[in-house]
Amino acid sequence: MNIKLLKQLRTSVVLTGLLAGAMTISACQQQSDTEAGTAADAHAEEVPMSAEPAEPTDVVVDPQDTSNEVENDTAASVNTGTSQISYRCSPELQVEATYNEDNNQVTVATDMGTVTLRKNNEGSNPEVFEVATAIDGSEGLTQWRVAHEERETGVMRTAGADESDINTFECNEVS
């Protein structure tokens, strides 16, 4: 949701609250206030106000009414096809993996860089994700393999332009 829609929603909620408060206060009054200072009113007996509303204040909301401007402000989307898992790897490396199930991708973020890899196999154990770019964005390759259905363990393989010099990291999920 963007900031403009949030501000409109906040304004709508505040105005609705103020209107409801004004209606509540006005519903509790039995009679209108009269002008002070007349001789006839000076000797009249005061009647205490009742806590009961003078008229029913039931609010009826039509769920089929789509003319409300707030309807567009409350639209939200939930990204259910993603999950994020943190890994600690050996040799020392911290990996944040964000899996996008809908696109068969994983975005791997490390202190060396961030790269998005595409799944290139049909299997689920291990799942293999690859991209023809080094983890720092330069020429090379990055491969991420995760095992088990819960993706508890992973292996990252990275190489620069010289693909014969491969760095391998063994990773375990941080719980």
Tab-separated table of C-alpha atoms in Angstrom:
chain	number	residue	atom	x	y	z
A	1	MET	CA	0.000	0.000	0.000
A	2	ASN	CA	1.499	3.353	-0.835
A	3	ILE	CA	1.751	6.370	1.460
A	4	LYS	CA	-0.987	8.364	-0.308
A	5	LEU	CA	-3.535	5.609	0.205
A	6	LEU	CA	-2.522	5.203	3.856
A	7	LYS	CA	-2.989	8.937	4.478
A	8	GLN	CA	-6.430	8.854	2.833
A	9	LEU	CA	-7.400	5.847	4.937
A	10	ARG	CA	-6.190	7.553	8.113
A	11	THR	CA	-8.188	10.693	7.266
A	12	SER	CA	-11.301	8.618	6.580
A	13	VAL	CA	-10.980	6.776	9.888
A	14	VAL	CA	-10.490	10.008	11.868
A	15	LEU	CA	-13.470	11.711	10.223
A	16	THR	CA	-15.660	8.650	10.782
A	17	GLY	CA	-14.655	8.585	14.470
A	18	LEU	CA	-15.434	12.271	14.896
A	19	LEU	CA	-18.815	11.866	13.205
A	20	ALA	CA	-19.682	8.879	15.387
A	21	GLY	CA	-18.703	10.836	18.519
A	22	ALA	CA	-20.846	13.814	17.491
A	23	MET	CA	-23.817	11.554	16.799
A	24	THR	CA	-23.423	9.864	20.192
A	25	ILE	CA	-23.355	13.150	22.065
A	26	SER	CA	-26.332	14.608	20.174
A	27	ALA	CA	-28.376	11.427	20.647
A	28	CYS	CA	-28.137	11.706	24.447
A	29	GLN	CA	-29.806	15.150	24.626
A	30	GLN	CA	-33.533	15.169	25.417
A	31	GLN	CA	-34.285	18.789	24.698
A	32	SER	CA	-32.613	21.642	22.957
A	33	ASP	CA	-30.888	24.319	24.980
A	34	THR	CA	-32.993	27.449	25.494
A	35	GLU	CA	-31.786	30.994	25.751
A	36	ALA	CA	-30.847	31.947	29.284
A	37	GLY	CA	-32.085	35.139	30.845
A	38	THR	CA	-35.863	35.033	30.274
A	39	ALA	CA	-38.053	35.451	33.341
A	40	ALA	CA	-40.217	32.411	32.582
A	41	ASP	CA	-37.200	30.131	32.283
A	42	ALA	CA	-35.601	31.426	35.480
A	43	HIS	CA	-38.360	29.842	37.639
A	44	ALA	CA	-38.780	26.654	35.640
A	45	GLU	CA	-37.770	23.371	37.222
A	46	GLU	CA	-34.703	21.753	35.625
A	47	VAL	CA	-35.196	18.234	34.295
A	48	PRO	CA	-32.128	15.969	34.594
A	49	MET	CA	-30.865	14.469	31.363
A	50	SER	CA	-31.376	10.800	30.712
A	51	ALA	CA	-28.559	8.482	29.702
A	52	GLU	CA	-30.864	6.808	27.187
A	53	PRO	CA	-30.739	8.031	23.597
A	54	ALA	CA	-33.630	10.194	22.438
A	55	GLU	CA	-33.896	8.286	19.161
A	56	PRO	CA	-32.505	4.949	18.003
A	57	THR	CA	-29.031	5.252	16.511
A	58	ASP	CA	-28.792	1.942	14.701
A	59	VAL	CA	-26.455	2.270	11.745
A	60	VAL	CA	-27.278	0.130	8.754
A	61	VAL	CA	-24.419	-0.738	6.412
A	62	ASP	CA	-25.235	-2.064	2.979
A	63	PRO	CA	-22.515	-4.583	2.046
A	64	GLN	CA	-23.486	-4.247	-1.626
A	65	ASP	CA	-22.821	-0.492	-1.642
A	66	THR	CA	-19.663	0.041	-3.686
A	67	SER	CA	-19.911	3.811	-3.874
A	68	ASN	CA	-17.766	4.256	-0.767
A	69	GLU	CA	-14.445	5.958	-1.546
A	70	VAL	CA	-12.726	4.139	1.317
A	71	GLU	CA	-13.141	0.835	-0.506
A	72	ASN	CA	-10.218	1.634	-2.788
A	73	ASP	CA	-8.070	2.690	0.176
A	74	THR	CA	-8.386	-0.629	1.974
A	75	ALA	CA	-7.232	-2.881	-0.845
A	76	ALA	CA	-4.135	-4.869	0.133
A	77	SER	CA	-2.180	-7.627	-1.479
A	78	VAL	CA	-0.485	-10.460	0.337
A	79	ASN	CA	2.510	-12.131	-1.201
A	80	THR	CA	1.918	-15.749	-0.193
A	81	GLY	CA	4.419	-17.313	-2.597
A	82	THR	CA	7.541	-16.140	-0.750
A	83	SER	CA	9.460	-17.295	2.286
A	84	GLN	CA	12.707	-16.147	3.846
A	85	ILE	CA	15.289	-18.317	5.601
A	86	SER	CA	18.590	-17.317	7.249
A	87	TYR	CA	21.626	-19.575	6.943
A	88	ARG	CA	25.031	-19.657	8.614
A	89	CYS	CA	27.694	-21.125	6.353
A	90	SER	CA	31.181	-22.559	6.658
A	91	PRO	CA	33.618	-21.025	5.812
A	92	GLU	CA	32.155	-17.977	7.575
A	93	LEU	CA	29.284	-16.508	5.563
A	94	GLN	CA	25.801	-15.289	6.457
A	95	VAL	CA	23.100	-15.931	3.818
A	96	GLU	CA	19.547	-14.555	3.650
A	97	ALA	CA	17.572	-16.569	1.095
A	98	THR	CA	14.170	-15.316	-0.098
A	99	TYR	CA	12.318	-18.008	-2.035
A	100	ASN	CA	9.707	-16.958	-4.604
A	101	GLU	CA	7.689	-20.118	-5.264
A	102	ASP	CA	5.535	-18.542	-7.980
A	103	ASN	CA	8.549	-17.667	-10.150
A	104	ASN	CA	10.815	-20.619	-9.169
A	105	GLN	CA	13.457	-18.160	-7.967
A	106	VAL	CA	15.569	-17.474	-4.905
A	107	THR	CA	17.279	-14.204	-4.038
A	108	VAL	CA	20.450	-14.812	-2.055
A	109	ALA	CA	21.868	-11.884	-0.068
A	110	THR	CA	25.332	-11.995	1.522
A	111	ASP	CA	27.947	-9.456	2.534
A	112	MET	CA	29.618	-10.222	-0.839
A	113	GLY	CA	26.505	-9.160	-2.774
A	114	THR	CA	22.961	-10.103	-3.745
A	115	VAL	CA	21.887	-12.192	-6.716
A	116	THR	CA	18.627	-13.760	-7.944
A	117	LEU	CA	18.877	-17.357	-9.132
A	118	ARG	CA	16.393	-19.409	-11.173
A	119	LYS	CA	15.507	-23.016	-10.354
A	120	ASN	CA	16.809	-25.281	-13.090
A	121	ASN	CA	15.617	-28.749	-12.041
A	122	GLU	CA	12.259	-30.408	-11.472
A	123	GLY	CA	13.287	-32.198	-8.299
A	124	SER	CA	12.602	-31.036	-4.798
A	125	ASN	CA	15.549	-32.732	-3.073
A	126	PRO	CA	17.874	-31.087	-3.761
A	127	GLU	CA	16.487	-27.981	-5.375
A	128	VAL	CA	19.094	-26.433	-7.664
A	129	PHE	CA	19.123	-22.703	-8.450
A	130	GLU	CA	21.690	-21.121	-10.814
A	131	VAL	CA	22.620	-17.855	-12.480
A	132	ALA	CA	25.462	-16.996	-14.851
A	133	THR	CA	26.679	-14.169	-12.618
A	134	ALA	CA	29.039	-14.122	-9.650
A	135	ILE	CA	27.562	-13.238	-6.256
A	136	ASP	CA	29.129	-9.747	-6.507
A	137	GLY	CA	27.434	-9.130	-9.876
A	138	SER	CA	30.550	-9.649	-11.969
A	139	GLU	CA	31.120	-12.269	-14.652
A	140	GLY	CA	31.017	-15.819	-13.313
A	141	LEU	CA	28.469	-18.204	-11.831
A	142	THR	CA	26.501	-18.756	-8.642
A	143	GLN	CA	24.756	-21.979	-7.709
A	144	TRP	CA	22.528	-22.589	-4.658
A	145	ARG	CA	21.423	-26.113	-3.717
A	146	VAL	CA	19.014	-26.709	-0.852
A	147	ALA	CA	18.029	-30.064	0.585
A	148	HIS	CA	15.017	-31.354	2.500
A	149	GLU	CA	11.466	-30.093	2.124
A	150	GLU	CA	12.049	-27.503	4.850
A	151	ARG	CA	15.238	-26.280	3.095
A	152	GLU	CA	17.253	-26.865	6.280
A	153	THR	CA	20.657	-27.170	4.600
A	154	GLY	CA	22.215	-25.632	1.524
A	155	VAL	CA	25.405	-25.471	-0.501
A	156	MET	CA	26.493	-22.327	-2.326
A	157	ARG	CA	29.049	-22.502	-5.111
A	158	THR	CA	30.463	-19.271	-6.536
A	159	ALA	CA	33.098	-18.498	-9.127
A	160	GLY	CA	34.362	-15.414	-10.882
A	161	ALA	CA	35.434	-15.210	-14.522
A	162	ASP	CA	37.774	-18.186	-13.945
A	163	GLU	CA	35.161	-20.887	-13.384
A	164	SER	CA	37.810	-23.418	-12.411
A	165	ASP	CA	38.350	-21.495	-9.128
A	166	ILE	CA	35.102	-22.350	-7.304
A	167	ASN	CA	34.350	-21.355	-3.707
A	168	THR	CA	32.014	-23.737	-1.862
A	169	PHE	CA	30.045	-22.871	1.293
A	170	GLU	CA	28.087	-25.425	3.334
A	171	CYS	CA	25.114	-23.779	5.020
A	172	ASN	CA	22.689	-24.648	7.818
A	173	GLU	CA	19.449	-22.870	8.660
A	174	VAL	CA	19.673	-20.533	11.654
A	175	SER	CA	16.874	-21.334	14.075
